[in-house]
Structures are given as C-alpha cells and as structure tokens.
Short mmCIF file of C-alpha atoms in Angstrom, two decimals:
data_model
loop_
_atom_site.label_atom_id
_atom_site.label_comp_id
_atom_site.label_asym_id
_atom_site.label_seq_id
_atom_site.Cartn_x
_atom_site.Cartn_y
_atom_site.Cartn_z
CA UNK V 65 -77.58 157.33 -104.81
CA UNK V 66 -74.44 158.50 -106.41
CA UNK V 67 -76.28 159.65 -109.81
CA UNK V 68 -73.24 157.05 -111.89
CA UNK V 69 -75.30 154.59 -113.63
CA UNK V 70 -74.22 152.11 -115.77
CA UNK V 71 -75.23 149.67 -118.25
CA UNK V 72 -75.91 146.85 -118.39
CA UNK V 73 -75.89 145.09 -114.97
CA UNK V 74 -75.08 141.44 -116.17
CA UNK V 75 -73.31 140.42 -119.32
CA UNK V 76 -72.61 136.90 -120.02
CA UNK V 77 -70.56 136.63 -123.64
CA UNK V 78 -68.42 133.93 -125.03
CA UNK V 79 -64.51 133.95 -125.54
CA UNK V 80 -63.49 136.28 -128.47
CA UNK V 81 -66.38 137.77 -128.91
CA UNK V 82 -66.31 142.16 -128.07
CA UNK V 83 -69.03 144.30 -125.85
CA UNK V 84 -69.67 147.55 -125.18
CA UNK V 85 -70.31 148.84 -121.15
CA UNK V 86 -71.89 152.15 -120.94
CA UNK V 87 -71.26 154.74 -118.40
CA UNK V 88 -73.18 157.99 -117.46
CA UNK V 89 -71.44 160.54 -114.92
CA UNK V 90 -73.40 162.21 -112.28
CA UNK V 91 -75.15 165.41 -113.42
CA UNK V 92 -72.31 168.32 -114.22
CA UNK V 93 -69.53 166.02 -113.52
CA UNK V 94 -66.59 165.77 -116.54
CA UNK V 95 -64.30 163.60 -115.56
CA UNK V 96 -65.09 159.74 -116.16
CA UNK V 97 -62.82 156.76 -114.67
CA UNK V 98 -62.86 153.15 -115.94
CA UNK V 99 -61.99 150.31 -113.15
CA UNK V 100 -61.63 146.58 -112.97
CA UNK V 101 -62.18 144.64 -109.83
CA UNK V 102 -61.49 140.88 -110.34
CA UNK V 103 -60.88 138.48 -107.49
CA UNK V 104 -57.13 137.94 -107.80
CA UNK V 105 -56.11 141.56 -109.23
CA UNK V 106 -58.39 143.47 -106.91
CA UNK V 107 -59.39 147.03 -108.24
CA UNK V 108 -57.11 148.15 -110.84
CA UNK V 109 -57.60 151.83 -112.51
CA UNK V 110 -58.20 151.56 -116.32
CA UNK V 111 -58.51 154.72 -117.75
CA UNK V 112 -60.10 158.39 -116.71
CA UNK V 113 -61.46 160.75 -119.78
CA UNK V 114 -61.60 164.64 -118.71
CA UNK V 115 -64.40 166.24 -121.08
CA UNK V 116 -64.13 163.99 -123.95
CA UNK V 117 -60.45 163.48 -124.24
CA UNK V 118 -58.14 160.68 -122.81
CA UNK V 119 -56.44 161.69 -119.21
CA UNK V 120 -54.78 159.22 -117.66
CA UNK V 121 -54.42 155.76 -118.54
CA UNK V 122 -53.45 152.84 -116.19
CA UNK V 123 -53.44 149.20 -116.32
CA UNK V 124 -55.70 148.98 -119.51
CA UNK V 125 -54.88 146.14 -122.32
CA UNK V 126 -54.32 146.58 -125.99
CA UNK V 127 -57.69 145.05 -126.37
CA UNK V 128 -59.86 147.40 -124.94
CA UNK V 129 -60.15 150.60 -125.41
CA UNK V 130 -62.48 153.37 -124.23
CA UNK V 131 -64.28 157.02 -125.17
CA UNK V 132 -66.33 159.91 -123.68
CA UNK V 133 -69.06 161.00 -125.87
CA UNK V 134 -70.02 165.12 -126.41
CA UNK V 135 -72.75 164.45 -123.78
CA UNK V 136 -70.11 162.67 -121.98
CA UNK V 137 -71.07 159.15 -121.48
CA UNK V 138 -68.38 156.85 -121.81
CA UNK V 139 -68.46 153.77 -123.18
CA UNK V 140 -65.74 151.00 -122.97
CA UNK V 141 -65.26 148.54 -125.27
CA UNK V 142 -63.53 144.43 -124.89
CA UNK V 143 -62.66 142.79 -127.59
CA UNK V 144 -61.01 139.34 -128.27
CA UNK V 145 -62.67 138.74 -124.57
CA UNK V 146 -60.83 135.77 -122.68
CA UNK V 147 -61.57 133.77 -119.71
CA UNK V 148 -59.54 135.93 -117.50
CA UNK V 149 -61.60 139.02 -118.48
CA UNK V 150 -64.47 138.41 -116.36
CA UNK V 151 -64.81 140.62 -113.65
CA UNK V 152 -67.04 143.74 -112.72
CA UNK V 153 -65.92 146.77 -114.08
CA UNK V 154 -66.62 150.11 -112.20
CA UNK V 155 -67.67 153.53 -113.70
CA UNK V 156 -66.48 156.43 -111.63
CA UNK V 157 -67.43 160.51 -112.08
CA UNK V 158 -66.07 163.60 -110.55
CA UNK V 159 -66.46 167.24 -111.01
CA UNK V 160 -63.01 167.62 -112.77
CA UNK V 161 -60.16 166.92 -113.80
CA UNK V 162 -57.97 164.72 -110.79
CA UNK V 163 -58.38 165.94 -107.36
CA UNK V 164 -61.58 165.63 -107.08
CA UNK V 165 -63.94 163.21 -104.89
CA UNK V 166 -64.88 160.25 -107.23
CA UNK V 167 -68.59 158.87 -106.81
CA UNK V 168 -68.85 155.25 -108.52
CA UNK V 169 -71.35 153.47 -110.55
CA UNK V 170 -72.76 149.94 -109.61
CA UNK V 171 -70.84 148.27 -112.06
CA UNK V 172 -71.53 145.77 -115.11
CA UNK V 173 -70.47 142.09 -113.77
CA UNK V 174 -68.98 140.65 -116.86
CA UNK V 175 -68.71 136.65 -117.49
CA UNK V 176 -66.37 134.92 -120.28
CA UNK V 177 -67.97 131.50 -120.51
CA UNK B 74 -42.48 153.19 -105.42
CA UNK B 75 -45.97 154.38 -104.99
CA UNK B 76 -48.10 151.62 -103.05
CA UNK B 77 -51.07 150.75 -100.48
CA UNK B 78 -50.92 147.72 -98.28
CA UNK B 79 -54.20 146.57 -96.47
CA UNK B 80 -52.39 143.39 -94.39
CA UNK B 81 -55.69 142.15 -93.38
CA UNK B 82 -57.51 140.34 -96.34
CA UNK B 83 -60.38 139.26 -93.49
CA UNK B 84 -61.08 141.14 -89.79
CA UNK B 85 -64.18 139.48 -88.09
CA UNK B 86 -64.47 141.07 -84.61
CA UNK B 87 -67.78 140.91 -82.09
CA UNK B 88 -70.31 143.87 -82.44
CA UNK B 89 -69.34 146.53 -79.78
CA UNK B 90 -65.66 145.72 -79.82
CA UNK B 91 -63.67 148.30 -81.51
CA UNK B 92 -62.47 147.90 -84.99
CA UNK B 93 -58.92 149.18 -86.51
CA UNK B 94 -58.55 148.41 -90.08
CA UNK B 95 -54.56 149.04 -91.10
CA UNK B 96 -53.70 150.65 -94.30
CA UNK B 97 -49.74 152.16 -94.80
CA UNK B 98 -48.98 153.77 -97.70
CA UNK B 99 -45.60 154.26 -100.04
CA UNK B 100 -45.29 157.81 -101.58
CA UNK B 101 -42.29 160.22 -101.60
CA UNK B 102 -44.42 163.71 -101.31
CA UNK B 103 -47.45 165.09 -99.67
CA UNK B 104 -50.00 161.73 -99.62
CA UNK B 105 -54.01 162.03 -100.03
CA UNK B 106 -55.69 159.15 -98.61
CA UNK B 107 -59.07 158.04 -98.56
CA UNK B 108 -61.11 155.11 -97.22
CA UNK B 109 -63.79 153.55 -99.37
CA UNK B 110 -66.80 150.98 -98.47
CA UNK B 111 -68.32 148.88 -100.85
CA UNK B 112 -71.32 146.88 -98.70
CA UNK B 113 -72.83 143.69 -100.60
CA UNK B 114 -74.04 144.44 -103.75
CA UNK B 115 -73.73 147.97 -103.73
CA UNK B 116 -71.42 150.62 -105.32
CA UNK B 117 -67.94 152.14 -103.91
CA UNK B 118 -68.54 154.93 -101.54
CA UNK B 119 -66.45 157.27 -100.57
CA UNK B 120 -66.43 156.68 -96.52
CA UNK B 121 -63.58 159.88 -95.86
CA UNK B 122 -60.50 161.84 -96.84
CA UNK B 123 -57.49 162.41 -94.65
CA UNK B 124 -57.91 165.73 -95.43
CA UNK B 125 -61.80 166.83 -94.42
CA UNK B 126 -60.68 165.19 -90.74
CA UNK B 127 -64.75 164.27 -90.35
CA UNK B 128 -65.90 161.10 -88.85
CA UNK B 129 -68.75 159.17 -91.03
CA UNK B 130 -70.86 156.41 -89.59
CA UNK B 131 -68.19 156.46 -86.37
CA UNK B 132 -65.35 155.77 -88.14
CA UNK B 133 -62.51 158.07 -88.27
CA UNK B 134 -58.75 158.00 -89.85
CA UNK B 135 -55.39 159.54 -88.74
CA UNK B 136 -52.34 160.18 -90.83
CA UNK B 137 -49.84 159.38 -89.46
CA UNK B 138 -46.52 160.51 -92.14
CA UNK B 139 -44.02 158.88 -89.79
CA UNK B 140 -45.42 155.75 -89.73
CA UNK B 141 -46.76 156.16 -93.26
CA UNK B 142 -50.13 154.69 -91.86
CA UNK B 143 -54.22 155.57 -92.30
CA UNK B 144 -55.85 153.71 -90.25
CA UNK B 145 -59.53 153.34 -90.00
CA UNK B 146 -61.23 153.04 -86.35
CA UNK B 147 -63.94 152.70 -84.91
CA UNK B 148 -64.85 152.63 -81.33
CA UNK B 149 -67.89 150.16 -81.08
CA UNK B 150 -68.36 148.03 -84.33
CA UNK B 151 -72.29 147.47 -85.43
CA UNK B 152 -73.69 144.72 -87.77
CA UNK B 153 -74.40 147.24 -90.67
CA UNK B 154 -70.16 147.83 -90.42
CA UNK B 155 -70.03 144.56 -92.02
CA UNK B 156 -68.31 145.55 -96.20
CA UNK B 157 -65.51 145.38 -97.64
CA UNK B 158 -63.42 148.21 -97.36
CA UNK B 159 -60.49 149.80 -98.94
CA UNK B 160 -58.32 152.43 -98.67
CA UNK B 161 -56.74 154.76 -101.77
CA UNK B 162 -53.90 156.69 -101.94
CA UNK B 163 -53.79 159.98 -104.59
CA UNK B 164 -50.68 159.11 -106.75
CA UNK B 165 -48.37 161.66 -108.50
CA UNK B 166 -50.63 161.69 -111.85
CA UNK B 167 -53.50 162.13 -109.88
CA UNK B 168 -55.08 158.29 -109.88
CA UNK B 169 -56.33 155.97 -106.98
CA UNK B 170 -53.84 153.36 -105.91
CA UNK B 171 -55.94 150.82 -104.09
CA UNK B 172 -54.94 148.64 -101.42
CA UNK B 173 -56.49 144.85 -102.09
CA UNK B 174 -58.84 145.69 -99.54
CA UNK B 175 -60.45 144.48 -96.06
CA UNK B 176 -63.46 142.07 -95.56
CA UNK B 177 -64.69 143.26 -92.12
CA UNK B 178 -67.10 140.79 -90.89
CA UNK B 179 -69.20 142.18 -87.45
CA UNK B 180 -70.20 138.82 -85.57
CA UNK B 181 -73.96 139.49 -83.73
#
C-alpha cells in the first residue's frame, strides 16, 4: 500500500452539478499531483501543488480547479460537470518538489449521468 | 515536441513466452523514463526507472538514446503479468508525459 488515499471511491452526480475529490499524500510527502484517466484521453496530468502552493499545471479546464490544505490534503473541485467529465481521477504524492518517485492513490471513478 | 508512443494498445502472448512492450520517446535533452503497472482495480505503481537499472517482478528496461526507445522485457511472461501498463517520460517542467498505454493480456 502506497499510503495515497483518496475519497470517495464512487461518485455518481448529474450534469452541472460541482463535487469535491479529496486527496491525502503519503506520510511526509509535499508534493500532490492531480490526474485524469478517461478512455479516449488516456492519463492526462492536471495539476501538482508543492507544500500548499500551485506548481505546475497541465491539461486542467477553467472549470475545475484545485488546492492543498496546511495539513496538505488536496482537494479538487468540478463544477458545471458534463457528460464528458466522467472518468477516474488519480491522486499522486512524492517527497518533493518534481524529480521525485510519485506513489498514486486508488482513484475516485466519477460518473456524469 | 515532447511525446511517448506505446504502438501496442493490446499484446496477448502465451505464459512462458517472452514479452517486449515498446515505448519511444520524443525529448531534445537528457530523458527520465519510467514504466508504470496499473493491475485490475488497483492503483498506478511505479514498476522502474531508467535510471535505478533494477529489474522488478522480471521485467527490466534499456535506454536506448539512439533509438529513442524504453522498452520493457521480460523473459518468461506469468499470468499475474497480466495489467495494463504504461510508460512516462520526465518532461522539461518536471511532469509525467504518458504514453496511452499497453493492455498485456498473459494467455494460461
């Protein structure tokens, strides 16, 4: 077991509606990574928070957005959630900032009905 | 451009034939590649790095920079082998690039 748990496992919402997945990093890590894998996009990098402030972003839309608490669990937020949104979304941890090994979550399967 | 290409969306092959799953990468400096398994229903491990040069669960990796290739082998494929896998390339701000990944299905 990595020690990246996430929250919850299954979400089932309706279009336009918003939810919140929560991520917490392995023990002592401070670097957190958002990730999408969908069937036709495979796994696409999101965004990665170093220690509570925004590090890298990648292919993230307007519509979500994401943050690293003091305790750093991150949390990332959908809004205005469409059809094409549903997907699992990956949690990833590593010690620091970019080179480091990252150790991955089991993911919250999100469905847009 | 900075890329990874995983030709093979499916590889079935016989357990105890050998396995080569083909990953080449596109990236003008000094690449860091890594192979990662995801078996059903479970999370993304990390399965190795180009640069540790270990072996885990039989499988090992070369880079090769002239070919701009990573290939992951394995001599004598077992059941359990059976995930997806992908392989990652370090880009210049530090991210994953992921290839679309390889279903490698071990037939009994």
């Amino acid at each position: 077991d990595s020690g990246v748990t996430q929250t919850p496992k299954h979400l089932i919402t309706a279009t336009g509606q918003r939810v919140t997945l929560r991520c917490s990093p392995r023990s002592g890590d401070l670097s957190v990574y958002w990730y999408q894998q969908s069937l036709d996009q495979g796994l696409q990098f999101l965004i990665q928070y170093y220690n509570g402030e925004e590090r890298a972003k990648g292919n993230i839309l307007e519509r979500f957005s994401a943050q690293q608490f003091p305790d750093l669990h991150s949390e990332l937020n959908l809004s205005s959630l469409e059809l094409g949104d549903s997907a699992l979304y990956f949690c990833a941890s590593s010690l620091d900032k970019s080179t480091d090994t990252q150790y991955f979550g089991p993911g919250t399967r999100l469905t847009v009905l | 451009a900075q890329r990874v290409t995983q030709p093979e969306k499916l590889l079935s092959v016989f357990k105890g034939a050998p396995v080569e799953l083909k990953c080449n990468y596109s990236y003008s400096g000094s690449p860091e590649l890594f192979w990662y398994v995801q078996y059903s229903r479970q999370r993304l491990q990390l399965l190795l790095r180009h640069i540790s040069r270990e072996s885990i669960k039989g499988f090992t990796a070369d880079l090769n920079k002239g070919e701009t290739s990573f290939h992951l082998k394995k001599p004598f494929a077992q059941e359990e082998d059976s995930a997806m896998y992908y392989c990652a390339l370090r880009g210049s701000n530090y991210q994953l690039i992921w290839g679309a990944g390889t279903k490698l299905i071990i037939k009994p």
